[in-house]
Short mmCIF file of C-alpha atoms and ligand atoms in Angstrom, two decimals:
data_model
loop_
_atom_site.label_atom_id
_atom_site.label_comp_id
_atom_site.label_asym_id
_atom_site.label_seq_id
_atom_site.Cartn_x
_atom_site.Cartn_y
_atom_site.Cartn_z
CA MET A 29 -15.78 -38.81 25.71
CA LEU A 30 -17.92 -39.19 22.67
CA ILE A 31 -18.57 -35.92 20.86
CA LYS A 32 -20.95 -35.69 17.95
CA CYS A 33 -19.16 -34.15 15.02
CA TRP A 34 -21.57 -31.80 13.32
CA LYS A 35 -21.09 -31.12 9.64
CA GLY A 36 -20.59 -27.44 8.79
CA TRP A 37 -24.03 -27.23 7.15
CA GLU A 38 -25.67 -28.66 10.24
CA LEU A 39 -24.50 -25.78 12.30
CA PRO A 40 -27.34 -23.40 13.03
CA GLU A 41 -26.49 -19.84 12.01
CA ARG A 42 -27.12 -18.62 15.56
CA ALA A 43 -24.39 -20.92 16.91
CA VAL A 44 -21.88 -19.09 14.77
CA THR A 45 -22.84 -15.55 15.68
CA ASP A 46 -23.51 -16.11 19.32
CA GLU A 47 -21.01 -14.28 21.45
CA SER A 48 -20.78 -16.81 24.25
CA LEU A 49 -20.01 -19.57 21.82
CA PHE A 50 -17.42 -17.40 20.20
CA ARG A 51 -15.65 -16.91 23.53
CA ASN A 52 -15.83 -20.63 23.98
CA ARG A 53 -14.17 -21.23 20.65
CA ARG A 54 -11.32 -19.02 21.79
CA ALA A 55 -11.04 -21.08 24.93
CA LEU A 56 -10.95 -24.16 22.77
CA LEU A 57 -8.19 -22.65 20.62
CA LYS A 58 -6.18 -22.04 23.77
CA GLY A 59 -6.64 -25.72 24.64
CA ILE A 60 -9.11 -25.27 27.48
CA ALA A 61 -11.89 -27.80 27.71
CA ALA A 62 -15.07 -25.90 26.95
CA GLY A 63 -17.72 -27.69 28.92
CA PRO A 64 -21.37 -27.39 27.89
CA MET A 65 -20.66 -25.58 24.62
CA MET A 66 -18.30 -28.26 23.52
CA LEU A 67 -20.54 -29.74 20.85
CA SER A 68 -20.81 -26.72 18.63
CA ALA A 69 -17.37 -25.44 19.48
CA ALA A 70 -15.96 -28.71 18.25
CA ALA A 71 -17.76 -28.14 14.94
CA LEU A 72 -16.28 -24.67 14.63
CA ALA A 73 -12.86 -25.88 15.39
CA GLY A 74 -12.76 -28.37 12.63
CA CYS A 75 -14.63 -31.54 13.58
CA GLY A 76 -15.95 -33.54 10.65
CA GLU A 77 -14.60 -34.31 7.19
CA GLU A 78 -12.10 -31.55 7.26
CA ALA A 79 -10.68 -32.45 10.66
CA THR A 80 -7.35 -34.21 10.73
CA ALA A 81 -5.32 -35.41 13.65
CA GLU A 82 -2.64 -32.76 13.39
CA GLY A 83 -3.51 -30.83 16.53
CA ASP A 84 -5.59 -27.71 17.27
CA PRO A 85 -6.11 -25.03 14.60
CA ALA A 86 -3.95 -22.41 16.37
CA SER A 87 -0.81 -24.57 16.43
CA MET A 88 -1.56 -25.83 12.87
CA LEU A 89 -1.64 -22.23 11.60
CA ALA A 90 1.41 -21.28 13.64
CA SER A 91 3.38 -24.11 12.03
CA LEU A 92 2.88 -22.80 8.48
CA PRO A 93 5.95 -21.21 6.84
CA PRO A 94 5.84 -17.41 7.06
CA ASP A 95 4.16 -15.62 4.17
CA PRO A 96 6.90 -14.17 1.88
CA SER A 97 5.07 -10.83 1.77
CA ALA A 98 4.88 -10.52 5.61
CA HIS A 99 7.47 -7.73 5.71
CA LEU A 100 5.10 -5.40 3.77
CA TYR A 101 2.51 -5.28 6.58
CA PRO A 102 0.98 -3.51 8.31
CA VAL A 103 0.31 -0.74 5.84
CA LYS A 104 -1.02 2.78 6.51
CA ARG A 105 -4.79 3.13 6.92
CA ASN A 106 -6.48 5.33 4.38
CA PRO A 107 -8.54 7.75 6.59
CA ALA A 108 -11.05 8.16 3.80
CA TYR A 109 -12.05 4.52 4.32
CA ALA A 110 -12.03 4.30 8.12
CA ASP A 111 -15.70 5.20 8.71
CA ALA A 112 -17.11 1.69 8.67
CA GLY A 113 -14.99 0.88 11.69
CA LYS A 114 -16.26 3.96 13.57
CA ASN A 115 -19.91 3.32 12.89
CA TYR A 116 -19.85 -0.46 13.24
CA PRO A 117 -17.70 -2.53 15.50
CA LEU A 118 -14.81 -4.31 13.81
CA THR A 119 -15.37 -8.03 13.52
CA ASP A 120 -13.02 -10.01 15.75
CA GLU A 121 -10.06 -11.23 13.76
CA ASP A 122 -10.40 -14.82 15.00
CA LEU A 123 -13.95 -14.93 13.69
CA ALA A 124 -13.37 -13.23 10.31
CA THR A 125 -10.53 -15.66 9.66
CA SER A 126 -12.32 -18.82 10.76
CA TYR A 127 -15.90 -18.45 9.47
CA ASN A 128 -15.29 -18.52 5.72
CA ASN A 129 -16.99 -19.11 2.44
CA PHE A 130 -14.60 -20.76 -0.04
CA TYR A 131 -16.32 -23.54 -2.02
CA GLU A 132 -13.00 -24.72 -3.46
CA PHE A 133 -12.33 -26.15 0.05
CA GLY A 134 -15.84 -27.17 1.08
CA SER A 135 -19.44 -26.03 0.81
CA HIS A 136 -19.65 -24.95 4.44
CA LYS A 137 -18.08 -22.29 6.61
CA ASN A 138 -15.47 -24.42 8.31
CA ILE A 139 -12.73 -24.59 5.70
CA VAL A 140 -9.72 -23.17 7.53
CA ARG A 141 -7.88 -26.50 7.79
CA ALA A 142 -8.61 -27.59 4.21
CA ALA A 143 -7.58 -24.19 2.86
CA GLN A 144 -4.06 -24.54 4.32
CA ASP A 145 -3.29 -26.75 1.25
CA LEU A 146 -3.60 -23.70 -0.95
CA LYS A 147 -0.12 -23.16 -2.41
CA ILE A 148 0.49 -19.42 -2.51
CA ARG A 149 3.95 -19.42 -4.11
CA PRO A 150 4.86 -19.35 -6.92
CA TRP A 151 1.77 -17.31 -7.84
CA THR A 152 1.39 -15.40 -11.06
CA VAL A 153 -1.33 -13.06 -12.24
CA VAL A 154 -2.21 -12.89 -15.91
CA LEU A 155 -3.61 -9.66 -17.42
CA ASP A 156 -5.05 -10.55 -20.84
CA GLY A 157 -7.88 -10.26 -23.33
CA GLU A 158 -8.49 -6.92 -24.99
CA VAL A 159 -5.32 -5.22 -23.73
CA THR A 160 -2.40 -3.48 -25.42
CA LYS A 161 -0.10 -6.32 -24.53
CA GLU A 162 -0.77 -9.43 -22.41
CA LYS A 163 1.21 -9.47 -19.17
CA THR A 164 2.06 -12.15 -16.55
CA ILE A 165 3.20 -10.79 -13.25
CA ASP A 166 4.68 -12.53 -10.25
CA ILE A 167 2.69 -11.72 -7.12
CA ASP A 168 5.67 -10.39 -5.20
CA ASP A 169 6.60 -8.04 -8.10
CA LEU A 170 3.02 -6.86 -8.16
CA LEU A 171 2.95 -6.20 -4.44
CA GLU A 172 6.15 -4.15 -4.74
CA GLN A 173 4.66 -2.00 -7.54
CA MET A 174 1.20 -1.34 -6.09
CA PRO A 175 0.31 1.47 -3.64
CA LEU A 176 -0.61 -0.64 -0.52
CA GLU A 177 -2.97 0.87 2.02
CA GLU A 178 -5.52 -0.31 4.61
CA ARG A 179 -9.25 0.27 4.28
CA VAL A 180 -12.00 -0.74 6.72
CA TYR A 181 -14.90 -2.10 4.72
CA ARG A 182 -18.24 -3.67 5.48
CA HIS A 183 -18.93 -7.06 3.87
CA ARG A 184 -22.48 -8.32 3.34
CA CYS A 185 -22.96 -11.95 2.34
CA VAL A 186 -26.08 -12.78 0.34
CA GLU A 187 -26.84 -15.35 3.06
CA THR A 188 -27.47 -12.37 5.45
CA TRP A 189 -24.32 -12.50 7.67
CA SER A 190 -21.99 -9.54 7.64
CA MET A 191 -18.64 -8.37 8.92
CA VAL A 192 -16.47 -5.24 9.15
CA VAL A 193 -12.77 -5.87 8.42
CA PRO A 194 -9.61 -3.93 7.71
CA TRP A 195 -8.32 -5.07 4.33
CA SER A 196 -4.85 -4.23 3.10
CA GLY A 197 -4.30 -3.96 -0.59
CA PHE A 198 -4.60 -1.55 -3.52
CA PRO A 199 -7.30 -0.02 -5.67
CA LEU A 200 -8.41 -2.25 -8.50
CA SER A 201 -8.06 0.81 -10.76
CA ALA A 202 -4.29 0.64 -10.32
CA LEU A 203 -4.30 -2.89 -11.78
CA VAL A 204 -6.62 -1.85 -14.63
CA LYS A 205 -4.14 0.91 -15.55
CA LEU A 206 -1.29 -1.54 -15.46
CA ALA A 207 -3.26 -3.84 -17.84
CA GLU A 208 -3.86 -1.03 -20.36
CA PRO A 209 -7.21 -2.32 -21.65
CA LEU A 210 -8.32 -1.35 -25.18
CA SER A 211 -11.36 0.91 -25.46
CA SER A 212 -13.33 -2.10 -26.77
CA ALA A 213 -13.06 -3.75 -23.33
CA LYS A 214 -16.22 -3.15 -21.32
CA TYR A 215 -15.79 -5.71 -18.53
CA VAL A 216 -13.11 -7.33 -16.44
CA ARG A 217 -13.49 -11.02 -15.80
CA MET A 218 -11.66 -12.40 -12.75
CA GLU A 219 -10.80 -16.06 -12.39
CA THR A 220 -9.75 -18.14 -9.39
CA PHE A 221 -7.10 -20.92 -9.65
CA LYS A 222 -8.22 -24.35 -10.76
CA ASP A 223 -6.50 -27.32 -9.15
CA PRO A 224 -8.79 -30.09 -7.89
CA GLU A 225 -5.86 -31.98 -6.33
CA MET A 226 -5.13 -28.98 -4.07
CA ALA A 227 -8.74 -27.85 -3.63
CA PRO A 228 -10.97 -30.93 -3.18
CA GLY A 229 -14.17 -28.83 -3.64
CA GLN A 230 -13.21 -28.56 -7.29
CA LYS A 231 -13.74 -32.31 -7.65
CA GLN A 232 -17.46 -31.60 -7.28
CA HIS A 233 -18.06 -31.58 -11.01
CA TRP A 234 -21.57 -30.04 -10.78
CA TYR A 235 -19.99 -26.70 -9.99
CA PRO A 236 -18.73 -24.61 -12.99
CA TRP A 237 -15.03 -24.34 -11.92
CA PRO A 238 -13.07 -22.22 -11.87
CA TYR A 239 -14.86 -19.59 -9.81
CA VAL A 240 -15.37 -16.55 -12.03
CA GLU A 241 -16.64 -13.10 -11.31
CA GLY A 242 -16.88 -9.91 -13.31
CA LEU A 243 -17.37 -6.14 -13.12
CA THR A 244 -17.87 -3.42 -15.68
CA ILE A 245 -14.76 -1.33 -16.36
CA GLU A 246 -16.56 1.62 -14.78
CA GLU A 247 -17.17 -0.43 -11.59
CA ALA A 248 -13.55 -1.62 -11.62
CA MET A 249 -12.34 2.01 -11.94
CA ASN A 250 -14.56 3.21 -9.00
CA ASP A 251 -12.28 4.00 -6.11
CA LEU A 252 -14.14 1.62 -3.78
CA ALA A 253 -13.19 -1.47 -5.82
CA PHE A 254 -10.22 -2.93 -4.01
CA ILE A 255 -7.81 -5.81 -4.42
CA ALA A 256 -7.14 -7.13 -0.95
CA THR A 257 -3.81 -8.76 -0.24
CA GLY A 258 -3.98 -8.68 3.54
CA ILE A 259 -6.37 -8.44 6.46
CA TYR A 260 -5.88 -7.14 10.05
CA GLY A 261 -2.47 -5.78 9.16
CA LYS A 262 -1.14 -9.15 7.99
CA PRO A 263 -0.82 -10.99 4.71
CA MET A 264 -4.05 -12.58 3.57
CA PRO A 265 -4.67 -15.94 5.19
CA ARG A 266 -5.34 -18.73 2.75
CA GLN A 267 -8.90 -19.25 3.90
CA ASN A 268 -9.70 -15.61 3.16
CA GLY A 269 -8.40 -15.84 -0.42
CA ALA A 270 -4.62 -15.49 -0.43
CA PRO A 271 -2.66 -14.08 -2.04
CA LEU A 272 -5.11 -11.62 -3.65
CA ARG A 273 -8.88 -11.27 -3.72
CA LEU A 274 -11.43 -8.73 -4.69
CA ALA A 275 -13.31 -6.53 -2.17
CA VAL A 276 -16.37 -4.75 -3.61
CA PRO A 277 -18.25 -3.83 -0.45
CA TRP A 278 -21.41 -2.45 -2.14
CA LYS A 279 -22.16 -5.86 -3.72
CA TYR A 280 -23.06 -9.19 -2.12
CA GLY A 281 -20.07 -11.07 -0.86
CA PHE A 282 -20.00 -13.70 -3.64
CA LYS A 283 -18.77 -10.96 -6.05
CA SER A 284 -15.54 -10.65 -4.07
CA THR A 285 -13.60 -13.44 -5.77
CA LYS A 286 -10.75 -15.06 -3.91
CA SER A 287 -7.29 -16.27 -4.95
CA ILE A 288 -7.33 -14.66 -8.39
CA VAL A 289 -4.96 -15.81 -11.15
CA ARG A 290 -6.34 -14.03 -14.17
CA PHE A 291 -7.90 -10.68 -15.09
CA THR A 292 -9.32 -10.78 -18.60
CA PHE A 293 -10.55 -7.58 -20.26
CA THR A 294 -13.44 -8.30 -22.59
CA SER A 295 -16.29 -6.74 -24.56
CA GLU A 296 -18.61 -9.53 -23.42
CA ARG A 297 -20.29 -9.62 -20.07
CA PRO A 298 -18.73 -12.50 -18.06
CA VAL A 299 -21.04 -15.15 -16.68
CA SER A 300 -20.12 -15.63 -13.05
CA PHE A 301 -19.94 -18.87 -11.12
CA TRP A 302 -23.16 -18.39 -9.14
CA GLU A 303 -25.00 -16.88 -12.14
CA GLU A 304 -24.15 -19.98 -14.19
CA LEU A 305 -25.41 -22.22 -11.39
CA GLN A 306 -28.60 -20.33 -10.59
CA SER A 307 -29.20 -17.19 -12.60
CA SER A 308 -32.66 -16.69 -11.09
CA GLU A 309 -31.04 -16.13 -7.70
CA TYR A 310 -27.58 -14.74 -8.41
CA GLY A 311 -27.10 -12.25 -11.23
CA PHE A 312 -24.23 -10.24 -12.63
CA TRP A 313 -24.85 -7.00 -10.75
CA ALA A 314 -25.64 -8.25 -7.22
CA ASN A 315 -25.74 -4.81 -5.63
CA VAL A 316 -26.93 -4.90 -2.02
CA ASN A 317 -30.53 -3.67 -1.60
CA PRO A 318 -32.64 -4.40 1.50
CA GLU A 319 -35.83 -3.92 -0.51
CA VAL A 320 -35.13 -6.58 -3.07
CA PRO A 321 -35.48 -9.98 -1.38
CA HIS A 322 -33.59 -13.07 -2.48
CA PRO A 323 -36.20 -15.45 -4.01
CA ARG A 324 -35.94 -17.59 -0.85
CA TRP A 325 -35.35 -15.03 1.97
CA SER A 326 -35.51 -11.36 2.88
CA GLN A 327 -32.46 -9.10 2.49
CA ALA A 328 -33.89 -6.45 4.82
CA SER A 329 -31.53 -7.13 7.72
CA GLU A 330 -28.20 -8.85 8.46
CA LYS A 331 -26.44 -10.51 11.40
CA PRO A 332 -22.96 -9.19 12.14
CA LEU A 333 -20.54 -12.06 12.79
CA GLY A 334 -20.04 -12.26 16.54
CA GLY A 335 -22.97 -9.95 17.26
CA GLY A 336 -26.17 -11.24 18.77
CA THR A 337 -28.79 -9.05 17.09
CA LYS A 338 -29.77 -8.24 13.55
CA ILE A 339 -29.18 -4.80 12.09
CA PRO A 340 -30.89 -3.19 9.07
CA THR A 341 -29.17 -3.72 5.73
CA LEU A 342 -28.48 -0.51 3.77
CA LEU A 343 -28.83 0.29 0.07
CA TYR A 344 -25.47 -0.48 -1.64
CA ASN A 345 -24.44 -1.74 1.79
CA GLY A 346 -24.05 1.89 2.96
CA TYR A 347 -21.88 2.95 0.01
CA ALA A 348 -24.56 4.63 -2.15
CA GLU A 349 -22.78 7.98 -2.13
CA GLN A 350 -19.73 6.43 -3.78
CA VAL A 351 -21.39 4.07 -6.27
CA ALA A 352 -25.07 4.96 -7.01
CA ASP A 353 -24.01 7.06 -10.05
CA LEU A 354 -22.51 3.99 -11.70
CA TYR A 355 -26.03 2.71 -12.31
CA LYS A 356 -27.70 5.79 -13.84
CA GLY A 357 -29.36 4.72 -17.04
CA LEU A 358 -29.18 1.05 -16.14
CA GLU A 359 -32.50 0.97 -14.34
CA GLY A 360 -33.81 -1.68 -16.73
CA GLU A 361 -31.18 -4.18 -15.49
CA ARG A 362 -31.54 -6.55 -12.56
CA LEU A 363 -29.17 -4.36 -10.55
CA PHE A 364 -29.93 -5.92 -7.16
CA MET A 365 -29.78 -9.63 -7.91
N1 LIG B 30 -13.06 -18.33 -5.30
C1 LIG B 30 -14.01 -18.08 -4.41
N2 LIG B 30 -14.24 -16.80 -4.03
C2 LIG B 30 -15.25 -16.53 -3.14
C3 LIG B 30 -16.07 -17.56 -2.64
C4 LIG B 30 -15.79 -18.87 -3.05
O1 LIG B 30 -16.49 -19.85 -2.68
N3 LIG B 30 -14.76 -19.10 -3.92
N4 LIG B 30 -17.12 -17.26 -1.76
C5 LIG B 30 -17.60 -15.84 -1.84
C6 LIG B 30 -18.54 -15.49 -0.78
S1 LIG B 30 -20.16 -16.10 -0.97
C7 LIG B 30 -18.25 -14.71 0.27
S2 LIG B 30 -19.40 -14.19 1.40
C8 LIG B 30 -16.86 -14.30 0.47
C9 LIG B 30 -16.37 -14.75 1.85
O2 LIG B 30 -15.12 -14.25 2.14
P1 LIG B 30 -14.44 -14.56 3.58
O3 LIG B 30 -14.33 -16.04 3.73
O4 LIG B 30 -13.14 -13.89 3.54
O5 LIG B 30 -15.33 -13.97 4.64
O6 LIG B 30 -15.93 -14.84 -0.48
C10 LIG B 30 -16.47 -14.85 -1.81
N5 LIG B 30 -15.39 -15.25 -2.74
MO1 LIG B 31 -21.40 -14.98 0.54
#
């Protein structure tokens, strides 16, 4: 049978969020021929450049060596951060871990296979810049030291899809305290690994690798700012940004940097990856606001992954109570871009 292999970027958005297709994808994962939906299901399952002949994605993932931090999970859910899951349905795990944005492994959403080349051990995290003393910490030592908990957060991508997922991890404030920044440090700059041999997207030289993001120290100290090391009660899958990534749910998803290797404390505002590429569309603050459109599309509503219909987008993605105060006196800034 000849099946057209769609490229990730050829996939219409509705194909990804449509429930019947999603069920079909599950059928495909279980090895059941999927009939009329086969075309797009094949695209979701890894047809195209990323596809290799090593079998279906489920068995490919099952054949990976176990994550060395697996024994730490699941962790206890923090009831103060469970509301998102009550008010909005939790995104299905299969979908949140197979529809990904991770340009290091491809500029489309179908990077699960490619991302399995991400080498997650050894992994060290550097805390440097304007700090009392520079530190380098092994990820497993860090995980042992940090107060792990689970939080259900909403995630709103600037492209207008959204999800609700249970992250495991620890407050970013705990890491800031460990770093002991000097009072001169006003920002924390977060950097993803750089290894073009491992992550072929990084061979695309027109992108300003490595991926960089930044927050003010006040934002980083806000209790909502979270370092996620797991999802759905398990260690973080590679495609979602193993072994540690940021989760700042009141900002557009691109702020939530994946696979971080360095936290640098600095008095200068970092220029982030997307800001450097296109500052007229992606700024430093990037707080969610339905009333401030992206130059090329409206931000008024969003499409939950796996859900058929759009829902209204909320100011600060629904987290205004926790974060609006951070921006008092900054009204002159482009806070929502
Ligand atoms: N290093 C890195 N981090 C990244 C990205 C990326 O391409 N590279 N994409 C961002 C974007 S745009 C989104 S929406 C989220 C997607 O996270 P998910 O794949 O876990 O849903 O990761 C963010 N973090
Ligand atoms: Mo995004």
